[in-house]
Coordinates of C-alpha atoms and ligand atoms in Angstrom, one line a residue:
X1 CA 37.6 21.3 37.1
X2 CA 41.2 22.7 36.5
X3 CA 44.0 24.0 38.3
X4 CA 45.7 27.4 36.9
X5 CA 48.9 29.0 38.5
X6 CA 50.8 31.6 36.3
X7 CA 54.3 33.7 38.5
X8 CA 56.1 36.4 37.3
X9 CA 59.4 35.7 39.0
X10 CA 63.2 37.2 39.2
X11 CA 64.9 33.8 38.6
X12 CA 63.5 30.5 36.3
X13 CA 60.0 29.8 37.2
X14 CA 59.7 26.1 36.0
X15 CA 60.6 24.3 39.0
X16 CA 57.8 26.6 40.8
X17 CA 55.3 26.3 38.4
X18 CA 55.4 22.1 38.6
X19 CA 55.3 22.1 42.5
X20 CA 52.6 24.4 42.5
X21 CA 50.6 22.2 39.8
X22 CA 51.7 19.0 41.9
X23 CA 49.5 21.1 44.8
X24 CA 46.9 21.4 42.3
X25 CA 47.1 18.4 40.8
X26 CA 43.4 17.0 42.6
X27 CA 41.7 19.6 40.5
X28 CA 42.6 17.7 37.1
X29 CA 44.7 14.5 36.5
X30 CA 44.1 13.7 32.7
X31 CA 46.2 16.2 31.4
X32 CA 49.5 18.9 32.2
X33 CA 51.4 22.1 30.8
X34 CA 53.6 24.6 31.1
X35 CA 54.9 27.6 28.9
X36 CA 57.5 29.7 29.9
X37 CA 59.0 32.7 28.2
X38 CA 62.7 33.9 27.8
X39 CA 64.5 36.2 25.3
X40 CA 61.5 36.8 22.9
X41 CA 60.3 32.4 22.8
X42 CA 58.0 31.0 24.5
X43 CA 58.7 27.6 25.8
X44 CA 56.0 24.8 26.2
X45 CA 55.2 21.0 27.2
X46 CA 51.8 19.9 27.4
X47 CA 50.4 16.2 27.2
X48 CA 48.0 13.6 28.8
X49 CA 49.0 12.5 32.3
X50 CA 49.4 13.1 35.5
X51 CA 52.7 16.5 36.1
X52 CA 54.8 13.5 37.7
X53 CA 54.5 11.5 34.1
X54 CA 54.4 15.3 31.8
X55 CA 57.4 16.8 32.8
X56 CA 60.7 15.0 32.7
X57 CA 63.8 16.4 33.4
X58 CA 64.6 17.1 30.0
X59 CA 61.6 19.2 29.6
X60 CA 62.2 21.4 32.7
X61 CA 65.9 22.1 31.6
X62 CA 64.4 23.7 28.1
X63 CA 60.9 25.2 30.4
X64 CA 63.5 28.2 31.2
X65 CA 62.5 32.1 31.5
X66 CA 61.4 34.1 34.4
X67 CA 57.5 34.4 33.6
X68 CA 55.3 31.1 33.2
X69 CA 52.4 29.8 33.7
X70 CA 50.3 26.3 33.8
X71 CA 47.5 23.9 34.4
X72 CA 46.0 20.5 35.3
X73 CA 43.1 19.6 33.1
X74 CA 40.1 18.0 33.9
X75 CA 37.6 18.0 30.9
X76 CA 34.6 19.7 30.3
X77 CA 34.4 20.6 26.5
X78 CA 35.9 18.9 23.7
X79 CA 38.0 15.6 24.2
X80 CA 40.7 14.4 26.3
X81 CA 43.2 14.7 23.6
X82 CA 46.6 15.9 24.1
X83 CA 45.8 18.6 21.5
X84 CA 43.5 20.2 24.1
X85 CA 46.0 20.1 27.2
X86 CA 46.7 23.4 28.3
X87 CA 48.4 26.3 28.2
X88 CA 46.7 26.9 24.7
X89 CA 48.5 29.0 22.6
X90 CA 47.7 32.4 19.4
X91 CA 50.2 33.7 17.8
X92 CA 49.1 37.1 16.9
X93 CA 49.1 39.5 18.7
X94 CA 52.3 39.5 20.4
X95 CA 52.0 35.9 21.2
X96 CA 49.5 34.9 23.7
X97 CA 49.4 32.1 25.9
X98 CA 46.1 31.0 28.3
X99 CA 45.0 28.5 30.6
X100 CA 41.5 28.2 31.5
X101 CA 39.8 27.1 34.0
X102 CA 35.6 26.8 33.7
X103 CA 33.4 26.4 31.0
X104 CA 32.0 28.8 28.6
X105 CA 28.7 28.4 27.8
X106 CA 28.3 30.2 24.5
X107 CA 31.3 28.5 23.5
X108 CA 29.8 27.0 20.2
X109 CA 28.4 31.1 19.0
X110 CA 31.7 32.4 19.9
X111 CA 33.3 29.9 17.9
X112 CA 31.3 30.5 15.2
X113 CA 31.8 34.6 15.1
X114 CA 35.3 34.2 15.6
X115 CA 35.8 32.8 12.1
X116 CA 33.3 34.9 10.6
X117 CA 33.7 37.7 11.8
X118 CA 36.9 37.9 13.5
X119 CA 38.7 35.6 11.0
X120 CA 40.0 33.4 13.5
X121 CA 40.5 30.1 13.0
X122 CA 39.7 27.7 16.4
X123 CA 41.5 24.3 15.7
X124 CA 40.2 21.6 18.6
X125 CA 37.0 21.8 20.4
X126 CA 38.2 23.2 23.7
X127 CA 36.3 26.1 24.6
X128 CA 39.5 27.8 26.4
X129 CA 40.8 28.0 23.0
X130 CA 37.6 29.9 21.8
X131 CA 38.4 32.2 25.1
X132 CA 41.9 32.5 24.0
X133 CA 41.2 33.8 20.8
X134 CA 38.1 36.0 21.7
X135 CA 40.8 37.8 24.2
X136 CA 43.6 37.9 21.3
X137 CA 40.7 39.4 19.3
X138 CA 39.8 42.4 21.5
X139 CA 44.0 42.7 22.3
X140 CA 44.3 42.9 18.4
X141 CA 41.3 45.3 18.0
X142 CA 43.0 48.2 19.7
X143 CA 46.0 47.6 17.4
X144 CA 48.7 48.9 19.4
X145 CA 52.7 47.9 18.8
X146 CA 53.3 47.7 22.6
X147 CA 49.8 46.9 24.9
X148 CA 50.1 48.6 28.6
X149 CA 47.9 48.1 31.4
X150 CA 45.3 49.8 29.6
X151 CA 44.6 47.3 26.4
X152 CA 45.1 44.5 28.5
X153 CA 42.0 45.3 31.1
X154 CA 39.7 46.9 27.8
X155 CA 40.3 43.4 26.3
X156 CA 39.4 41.7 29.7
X157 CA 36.3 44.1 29.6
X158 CA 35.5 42.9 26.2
X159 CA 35.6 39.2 26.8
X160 CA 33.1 39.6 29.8
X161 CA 30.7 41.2 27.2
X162 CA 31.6 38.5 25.0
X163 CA 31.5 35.4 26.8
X164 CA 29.0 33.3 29.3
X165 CA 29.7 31.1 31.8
X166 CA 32.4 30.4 34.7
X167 CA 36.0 31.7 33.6
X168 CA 39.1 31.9 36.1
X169 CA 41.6 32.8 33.5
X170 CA 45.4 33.1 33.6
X171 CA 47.6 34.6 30.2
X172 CA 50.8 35.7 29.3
X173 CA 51.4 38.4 26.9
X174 CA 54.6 37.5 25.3
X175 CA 57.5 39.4 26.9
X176 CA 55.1 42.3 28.9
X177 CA 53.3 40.1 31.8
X178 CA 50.7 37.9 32.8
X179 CA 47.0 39.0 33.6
X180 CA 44.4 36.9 35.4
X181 CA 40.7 37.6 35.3
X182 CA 37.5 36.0 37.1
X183 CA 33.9 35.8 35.2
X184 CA 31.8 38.5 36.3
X185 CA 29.9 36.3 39.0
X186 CA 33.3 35.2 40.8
X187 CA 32.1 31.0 39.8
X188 CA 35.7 29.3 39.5
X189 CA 38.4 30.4 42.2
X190 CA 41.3 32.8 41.5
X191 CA 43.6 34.2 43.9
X192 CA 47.0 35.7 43.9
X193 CA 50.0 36.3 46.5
X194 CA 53.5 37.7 46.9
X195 CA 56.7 36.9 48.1
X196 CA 60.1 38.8 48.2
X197 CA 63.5 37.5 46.3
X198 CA 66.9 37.1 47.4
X199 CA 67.7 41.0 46.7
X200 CA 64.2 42.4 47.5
X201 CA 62.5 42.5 44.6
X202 CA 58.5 41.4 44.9
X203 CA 57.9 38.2 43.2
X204 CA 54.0 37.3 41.9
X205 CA 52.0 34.2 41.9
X206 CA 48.4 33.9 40.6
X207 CA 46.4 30.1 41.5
X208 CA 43.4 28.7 41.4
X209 CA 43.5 27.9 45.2
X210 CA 45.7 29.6 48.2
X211 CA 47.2 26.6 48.9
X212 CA 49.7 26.6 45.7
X213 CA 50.7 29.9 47.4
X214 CA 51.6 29.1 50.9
X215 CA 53.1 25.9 49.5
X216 CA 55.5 27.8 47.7
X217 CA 56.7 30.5 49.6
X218 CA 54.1 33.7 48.4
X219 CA 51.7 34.7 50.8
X220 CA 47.8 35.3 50.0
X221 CA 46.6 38.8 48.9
X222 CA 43.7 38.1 48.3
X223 CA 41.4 36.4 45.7
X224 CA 40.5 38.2 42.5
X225 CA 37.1 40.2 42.6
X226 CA 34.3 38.4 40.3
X227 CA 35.4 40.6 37.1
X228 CA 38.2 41.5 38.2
X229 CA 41.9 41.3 36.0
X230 CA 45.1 41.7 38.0
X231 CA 48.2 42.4 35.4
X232 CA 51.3 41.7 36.5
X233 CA 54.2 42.8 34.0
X234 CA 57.2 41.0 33.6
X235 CA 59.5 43.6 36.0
X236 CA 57.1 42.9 38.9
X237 CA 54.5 46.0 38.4
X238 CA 51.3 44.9 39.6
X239 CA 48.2 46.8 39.0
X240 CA 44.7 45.5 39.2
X241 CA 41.0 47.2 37.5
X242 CA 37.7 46.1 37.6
X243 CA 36.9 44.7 34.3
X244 CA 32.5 44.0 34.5
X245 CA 29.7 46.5 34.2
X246 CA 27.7 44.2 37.2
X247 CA 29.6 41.7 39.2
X248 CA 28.2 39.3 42.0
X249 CA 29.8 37.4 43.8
X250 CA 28.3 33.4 43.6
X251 CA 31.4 31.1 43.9
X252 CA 31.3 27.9 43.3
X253 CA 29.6 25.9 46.6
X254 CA 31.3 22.4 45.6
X255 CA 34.5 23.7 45.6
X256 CA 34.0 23.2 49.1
X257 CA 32.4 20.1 49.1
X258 CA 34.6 18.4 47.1
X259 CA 36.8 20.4 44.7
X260 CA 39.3 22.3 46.5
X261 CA 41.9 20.9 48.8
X262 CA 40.8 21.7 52.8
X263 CA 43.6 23.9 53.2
X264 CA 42.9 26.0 51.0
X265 CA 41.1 29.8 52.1
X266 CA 38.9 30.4 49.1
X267 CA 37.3 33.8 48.7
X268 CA 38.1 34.1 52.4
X269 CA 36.0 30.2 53.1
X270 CA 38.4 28.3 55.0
X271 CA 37.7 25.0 53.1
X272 CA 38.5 23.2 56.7
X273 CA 36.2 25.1 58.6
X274 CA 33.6 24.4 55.6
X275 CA 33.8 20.6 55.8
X276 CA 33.8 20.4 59.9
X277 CA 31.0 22.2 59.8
X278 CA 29.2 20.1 57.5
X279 CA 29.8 17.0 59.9
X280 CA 28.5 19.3 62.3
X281 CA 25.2 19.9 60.6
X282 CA 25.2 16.3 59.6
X283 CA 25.0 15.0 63.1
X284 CA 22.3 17.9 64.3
X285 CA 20.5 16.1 61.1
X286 CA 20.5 12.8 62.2
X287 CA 19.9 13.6 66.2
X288 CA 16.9 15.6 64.8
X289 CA 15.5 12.4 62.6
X290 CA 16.7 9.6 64.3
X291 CA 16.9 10.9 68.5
X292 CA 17.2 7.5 69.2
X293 CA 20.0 6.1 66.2
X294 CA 21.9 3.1 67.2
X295 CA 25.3 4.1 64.8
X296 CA 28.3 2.2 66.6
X297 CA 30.9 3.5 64.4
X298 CA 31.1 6.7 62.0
X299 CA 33.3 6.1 59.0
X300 CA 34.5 8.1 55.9
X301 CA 34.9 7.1 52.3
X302 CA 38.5 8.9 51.6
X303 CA 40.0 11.0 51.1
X304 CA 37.7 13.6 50.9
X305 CA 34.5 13.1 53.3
X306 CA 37.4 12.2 56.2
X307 CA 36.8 16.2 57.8
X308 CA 33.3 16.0 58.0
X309 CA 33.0 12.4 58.9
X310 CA 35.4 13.0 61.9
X311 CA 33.5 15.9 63.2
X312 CA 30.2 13.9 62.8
X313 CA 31.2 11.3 65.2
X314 CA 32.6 14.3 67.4
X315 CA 29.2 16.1 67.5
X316 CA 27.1 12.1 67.9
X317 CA 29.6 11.1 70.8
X318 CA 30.5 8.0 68.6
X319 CA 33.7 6.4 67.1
X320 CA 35.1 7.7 64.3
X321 CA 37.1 4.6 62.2
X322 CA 38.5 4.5 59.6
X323 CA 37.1 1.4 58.1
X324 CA 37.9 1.6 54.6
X325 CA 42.1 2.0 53.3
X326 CA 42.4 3.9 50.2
X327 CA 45.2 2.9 48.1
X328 CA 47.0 6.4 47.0
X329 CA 48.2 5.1 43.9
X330 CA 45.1 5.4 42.1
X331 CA 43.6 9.0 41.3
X332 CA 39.8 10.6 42.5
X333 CA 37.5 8.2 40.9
X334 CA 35.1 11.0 40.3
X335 CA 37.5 13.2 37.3
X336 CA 38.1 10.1 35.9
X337 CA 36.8 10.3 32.5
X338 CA 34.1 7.2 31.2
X339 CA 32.0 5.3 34.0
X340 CA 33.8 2.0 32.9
X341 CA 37.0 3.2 34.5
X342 CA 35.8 4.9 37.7
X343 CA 33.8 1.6 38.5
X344 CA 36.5 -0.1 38.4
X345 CA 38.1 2.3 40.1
X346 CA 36.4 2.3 43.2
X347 CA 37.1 -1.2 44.2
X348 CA 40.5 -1.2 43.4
X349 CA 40.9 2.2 45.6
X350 CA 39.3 1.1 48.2
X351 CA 39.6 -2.1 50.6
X352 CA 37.9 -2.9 53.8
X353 CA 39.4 -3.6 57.2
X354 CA 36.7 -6.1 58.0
X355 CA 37.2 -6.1 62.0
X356 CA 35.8 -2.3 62.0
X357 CA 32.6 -3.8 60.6
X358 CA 31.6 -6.7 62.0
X359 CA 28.7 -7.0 64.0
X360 CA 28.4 -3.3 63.7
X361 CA 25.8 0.0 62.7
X362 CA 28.2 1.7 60.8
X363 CA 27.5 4.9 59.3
X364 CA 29.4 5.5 56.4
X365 CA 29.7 9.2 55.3
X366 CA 30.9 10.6 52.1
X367 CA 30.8 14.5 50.5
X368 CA 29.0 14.0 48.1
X369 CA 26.7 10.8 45.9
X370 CA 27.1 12.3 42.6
X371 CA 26.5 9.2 39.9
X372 CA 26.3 7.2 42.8
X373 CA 29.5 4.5 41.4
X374 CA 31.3 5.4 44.9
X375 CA 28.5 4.4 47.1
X376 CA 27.1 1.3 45.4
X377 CA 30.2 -0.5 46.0
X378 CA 31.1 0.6 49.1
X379 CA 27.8 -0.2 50.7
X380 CA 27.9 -3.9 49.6
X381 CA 32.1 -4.1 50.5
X382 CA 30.4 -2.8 54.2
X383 CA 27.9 -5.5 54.1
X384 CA 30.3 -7.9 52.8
X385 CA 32.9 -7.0 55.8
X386 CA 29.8 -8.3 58.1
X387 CA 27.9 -4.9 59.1
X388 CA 25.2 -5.5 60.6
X389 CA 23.8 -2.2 59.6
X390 CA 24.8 -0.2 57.0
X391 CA 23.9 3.4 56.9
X392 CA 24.8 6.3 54.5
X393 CA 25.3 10.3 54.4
X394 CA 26.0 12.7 52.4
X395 CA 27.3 15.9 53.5
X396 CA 26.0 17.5 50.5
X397 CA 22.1 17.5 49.3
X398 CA 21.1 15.7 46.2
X399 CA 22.8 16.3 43.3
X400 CA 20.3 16.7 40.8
X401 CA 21.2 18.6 38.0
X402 CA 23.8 19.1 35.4
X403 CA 26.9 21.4 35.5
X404 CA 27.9 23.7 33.4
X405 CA 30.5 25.8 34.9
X406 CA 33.6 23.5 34.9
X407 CA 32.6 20.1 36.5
X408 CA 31.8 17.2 34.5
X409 CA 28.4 16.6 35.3
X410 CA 27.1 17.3 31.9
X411 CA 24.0 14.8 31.6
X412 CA 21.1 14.6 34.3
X413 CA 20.6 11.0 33.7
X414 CA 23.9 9.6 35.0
X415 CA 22.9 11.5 38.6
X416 CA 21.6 8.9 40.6
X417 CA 19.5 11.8 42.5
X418 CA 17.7 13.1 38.9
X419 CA 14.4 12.5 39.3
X420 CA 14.5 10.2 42.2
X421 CA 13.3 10.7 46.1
X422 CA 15.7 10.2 48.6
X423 CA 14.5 6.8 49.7
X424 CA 14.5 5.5 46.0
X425 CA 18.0 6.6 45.7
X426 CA 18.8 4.6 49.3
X427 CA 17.0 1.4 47.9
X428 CA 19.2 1.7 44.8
X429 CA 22.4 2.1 46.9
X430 CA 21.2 -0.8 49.0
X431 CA 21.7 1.5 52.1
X432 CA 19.3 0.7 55.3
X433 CA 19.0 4.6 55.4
X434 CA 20.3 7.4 53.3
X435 CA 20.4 10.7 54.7
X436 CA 21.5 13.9 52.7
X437 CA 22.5 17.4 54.2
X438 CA 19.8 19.9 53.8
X439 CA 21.2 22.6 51.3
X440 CA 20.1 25.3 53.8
X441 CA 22.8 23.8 56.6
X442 CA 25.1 23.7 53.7
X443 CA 25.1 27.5 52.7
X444 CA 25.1 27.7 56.3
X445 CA 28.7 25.6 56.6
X446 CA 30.5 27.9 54.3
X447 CA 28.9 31.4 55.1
X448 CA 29.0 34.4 58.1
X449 CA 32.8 34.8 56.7
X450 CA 32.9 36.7 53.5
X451 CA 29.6 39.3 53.2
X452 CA 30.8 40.4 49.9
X453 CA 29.9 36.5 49.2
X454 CA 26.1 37.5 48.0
X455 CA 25.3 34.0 47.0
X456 CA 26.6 30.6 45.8
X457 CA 26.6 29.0 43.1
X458 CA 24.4 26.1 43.5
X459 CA 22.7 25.1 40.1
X460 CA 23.6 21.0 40.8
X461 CA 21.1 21.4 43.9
X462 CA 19.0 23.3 43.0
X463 CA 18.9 23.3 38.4
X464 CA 19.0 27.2 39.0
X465 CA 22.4 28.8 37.0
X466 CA 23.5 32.0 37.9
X467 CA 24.5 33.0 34.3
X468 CA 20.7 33.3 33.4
X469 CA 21.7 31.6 29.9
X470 CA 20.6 28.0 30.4
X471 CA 17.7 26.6 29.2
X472 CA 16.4 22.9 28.4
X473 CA 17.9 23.1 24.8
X474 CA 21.5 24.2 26.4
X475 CA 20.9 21.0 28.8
X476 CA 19.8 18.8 26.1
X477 CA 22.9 20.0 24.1
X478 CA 25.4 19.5 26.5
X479 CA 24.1 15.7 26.9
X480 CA 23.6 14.8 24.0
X481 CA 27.7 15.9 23.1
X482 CA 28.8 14.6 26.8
X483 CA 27.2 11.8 28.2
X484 CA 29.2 8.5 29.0
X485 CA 27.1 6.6 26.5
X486 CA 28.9 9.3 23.9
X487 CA 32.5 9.5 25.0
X488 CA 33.1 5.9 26.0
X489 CA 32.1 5.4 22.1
X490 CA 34.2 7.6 20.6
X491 CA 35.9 10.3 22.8
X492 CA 37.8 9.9 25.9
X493 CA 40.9 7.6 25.9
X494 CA 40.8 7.2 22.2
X495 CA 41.7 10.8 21.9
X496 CA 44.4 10.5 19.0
X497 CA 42.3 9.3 17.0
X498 CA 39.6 12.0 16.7
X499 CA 42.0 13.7 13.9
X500 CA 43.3 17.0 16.0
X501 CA 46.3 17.4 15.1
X502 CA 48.8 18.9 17.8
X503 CA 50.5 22.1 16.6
X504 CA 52.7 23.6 19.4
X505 CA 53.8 21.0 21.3
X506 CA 57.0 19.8 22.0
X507 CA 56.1 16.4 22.3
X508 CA 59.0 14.4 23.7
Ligands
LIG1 O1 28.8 9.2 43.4 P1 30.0 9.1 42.6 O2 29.8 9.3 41.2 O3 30.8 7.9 43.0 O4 30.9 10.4 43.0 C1 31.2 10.8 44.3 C2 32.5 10.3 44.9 O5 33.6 10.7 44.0 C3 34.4 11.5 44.8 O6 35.5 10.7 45.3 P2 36.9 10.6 44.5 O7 37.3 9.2 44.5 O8 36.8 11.3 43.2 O9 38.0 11.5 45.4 P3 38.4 11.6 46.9 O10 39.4 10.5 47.1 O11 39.0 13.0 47.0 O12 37.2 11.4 47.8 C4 33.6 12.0 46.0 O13 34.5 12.3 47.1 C5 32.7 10.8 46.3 O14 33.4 9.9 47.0
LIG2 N1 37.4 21.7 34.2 C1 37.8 22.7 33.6 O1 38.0 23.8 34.2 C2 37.9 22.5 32.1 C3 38.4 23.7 31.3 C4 38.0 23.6 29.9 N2 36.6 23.8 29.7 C5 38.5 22.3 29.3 O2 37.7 21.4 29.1 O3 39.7 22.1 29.1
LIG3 MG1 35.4 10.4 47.5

């Protein structure tokens, strides 16, 4: 997952555009950019890290211009390497500038036609640079000196025809605007807002997640339509055009889960609401298996599970604790690339407070067992701590399956769910009972609000992928490239050495 944010402002944008990526910042923490634009340069900084270690002062004096844009990266094609931070940037035409949040899953064709056809030359594996250069393609195609409105949405129209998979895209056209576009089935989140300057004049903000907006003064729109490009020139004109022949709506269902921060509104989904709800169902679960349960104490595993967990012990009639401290210094074990690190992670993140669980049937709840590192440790700390009984839910259903759409789930074999029934997974997490939310209760949680919602997006649940494109050989691709085994070989952390050499980045 990634965070985007891109403004078209009346006054320097940089200060704006790192606060808003410090609001996005749980969406990616390996890598951060920005590139700004002023009198006819752009102006960038990009590099491994979190934006409190990216940007120093010095950078943000030379990030200067009045239209910017940025992003937090967390990994899903390619290698961690500084040469694959984003904004990525094209030279011709006009000067283009992207930041991409998804995964495209004909990334390695695309690639492919671009320099045969299209003469392009693609110089990391990143798919967002593929994207970038299949859009400066289509922009170059209708060969005009100054692009309006019009060439920018007929090259938006082109990539959807081009490219497969989950997209929320924000560019900047060197000194005419900044468009952001959605993939035709709405996967990745994209919204955009407004506020007014000192002497009237409306300023724009497009983000991955409302919350960058309220945090900095714009107020929601609304979100961008699944297909949908909003264009936003550089003197403020907005203007918006349905870009795909066929869209649906099927956001992304972990978002909600786990992905997006709880106050955010995503395509009108209060994440909030979502997550009490799914404590809510949680509880109706576990009166409905277990009438009789003896839980003393319901707990979360922070940050994330802490709205669900609360509302569980609301709906049971039993104490909510907070038996495990988090220590805030250390990032979300889950985006953390290589298993070696989030392992250790997870005990170095969390401690117990072992008075909340002695003597005690504590049920520990979390959003979601993913490669099951989290709840492996935590169970034993519990035990450890004295519990007498340790129970475990999930407020999402197995995970099962592999992403491809922008979370880094990439090989079936590292989900401690694949292939396994729910009590095997319980007797490998050493839990006395495991209990999962059922998927229906969950597209229950974050429906009845939005009706132009037609489905979600639920392919780690359920192995079905909206895009219709996947097939065993994709899946067998995609592990075989990602898996830890792979990266924690040759990839991640040792990313200077894989021979990409940085071109446009001004690296001190
Ligand atoms: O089964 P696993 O592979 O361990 O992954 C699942 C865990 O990872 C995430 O926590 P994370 O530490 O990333 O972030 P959080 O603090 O927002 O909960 C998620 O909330 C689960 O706790
Ligand atoms: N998580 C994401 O959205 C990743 C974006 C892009 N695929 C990358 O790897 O940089
Ligand atoms: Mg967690």
């Amino acid at each position: 997952m990634c965070g985007i944010v891109g403004i078209v402002s009346t006054s320097n944008v940089n200060q704006t555009l790192y606060d808003a990526l410090t609001v996005l910042q749980h969406r990616g923490q390996d890598a951060a950019g920005i590139v700004t634009f002023q009198n006819e340069r752009f102006y960038l900084r990009k590099d491994n890290g979190l934006v409190r270690d990216v940007f120093h002062t010095r950078h943000m004096r030379r990030l200067v211009g009045n239209v910017g844009i940025g992003h937090v990266r967390y990994p899903t094609a390619g290698s961690s390497s500084s040469a694959e931070a984003q904004p990525f940037y094209v030279n011709s035409p006009y000067g283009i500038t992207l930041a991409h949040n998804g995964n495209l899953t004909n990334a390695d064709d695309l690639s492919q036609d671009l320099f045969r056809t299209d003469l392009r030359h693609i110089n990391t594996n990143s798919d967002s640079e593929v994207l970038l250069n299949v859009f400066a393609h289509e922009l170059q195609k209708l060969g005009k000196l100054n692009p309006t409105k019009d060439e920018i949405f007929a090259a938006v129209k082109a990539v959807h025809k081009r490219c497969r998979g989950a997209y929320a895209v924000i560019a900047m056209i060197t000194g005419y605007g900044i468009v952001g576009f959605r993939d035709p089935n709405g996967i990745r989140p994209a919204c955009y807002g407004v506020r007014e300057a000192e002497d009237g004049r409306k300023e724009y903000m497009i983000a991955s997640e409302s919350v960058a907006l309220s945090a900095a003064g714009f107020t929601l729109v609304r979100d961008i339509a699944p297909g949908e490009a909003v264009y936003i020139e550089t003197d403020g004109t907005l203007y918006t055009q349905q870009c795909a022949q066929d869209p649906h709506l099927y956001p992304c269902i972990f978002e909600h889960v786990y992905f997006a921060r709880p106050d955010s509104i995503l395509d009108g989904v209060s994440v909030y609401k979502a997550r009490l709800r799914m404590g809510e169902t949680l509880a109706d679960k576990v009166l409905r298996e277990f009438p009789d349960h003896d839980i003393d104490v319901v707990m979360p595993i922070p940050d994330t599970s802490r709205t669900s967990a609360m509302q569980m012990a609301h709906r049971l009639g039993v104490k909510f604790r907070e038996g495990f401290i988090k220590n805030r210094y250390i990032g979300r074990t889950f985006i953390m690339p290589g298993q070696k690190m989030r392992k250790k992670s997870v005990r170095q993140k969390l401690n117990p407070i072992d008075l909340e669980f002695r003597d005690k049937n504590v049920m520990l709840v979390d959003d979601s067992i993913v490669r099951g590192t989290t709840c492996k440790e935590i169970v034993q700390m519990a035990r450890d701590a004295g519990a007498r009984k340790v129970y475990f839910a999930s407020a999402a259903p197995p995970v099962r399956y592999p992403n491809v759409y922008g979370i880094d789930m990439p090989s079936a074999n590292e989900l401690i769910a694949h292939d396994r029934t729910v009590e095997e997974v319980g007797e490998l997490i050493g839990a006395d009972w495991l209990l999962y939310q059922d998927l229906e209760d969950l597209v229950t949680c974050v429906s009845d609000v939005n009706d132009d919602i037609e489905d979600w997006e639920c392919s780690v649940f359920t192995g079905q992928y909206v895009t219709g494109d996947i097939d065993q050989s994709y899946l067998d691709r995609l592990d075989e490239a990602r898996n830890d085994t792979k990266r924690s070989g040759a990839g991640d952390n040792k990313s200077d050495e894989n021979g990409i050499i940085d071109l446009h980045n001004d690296e001190d």
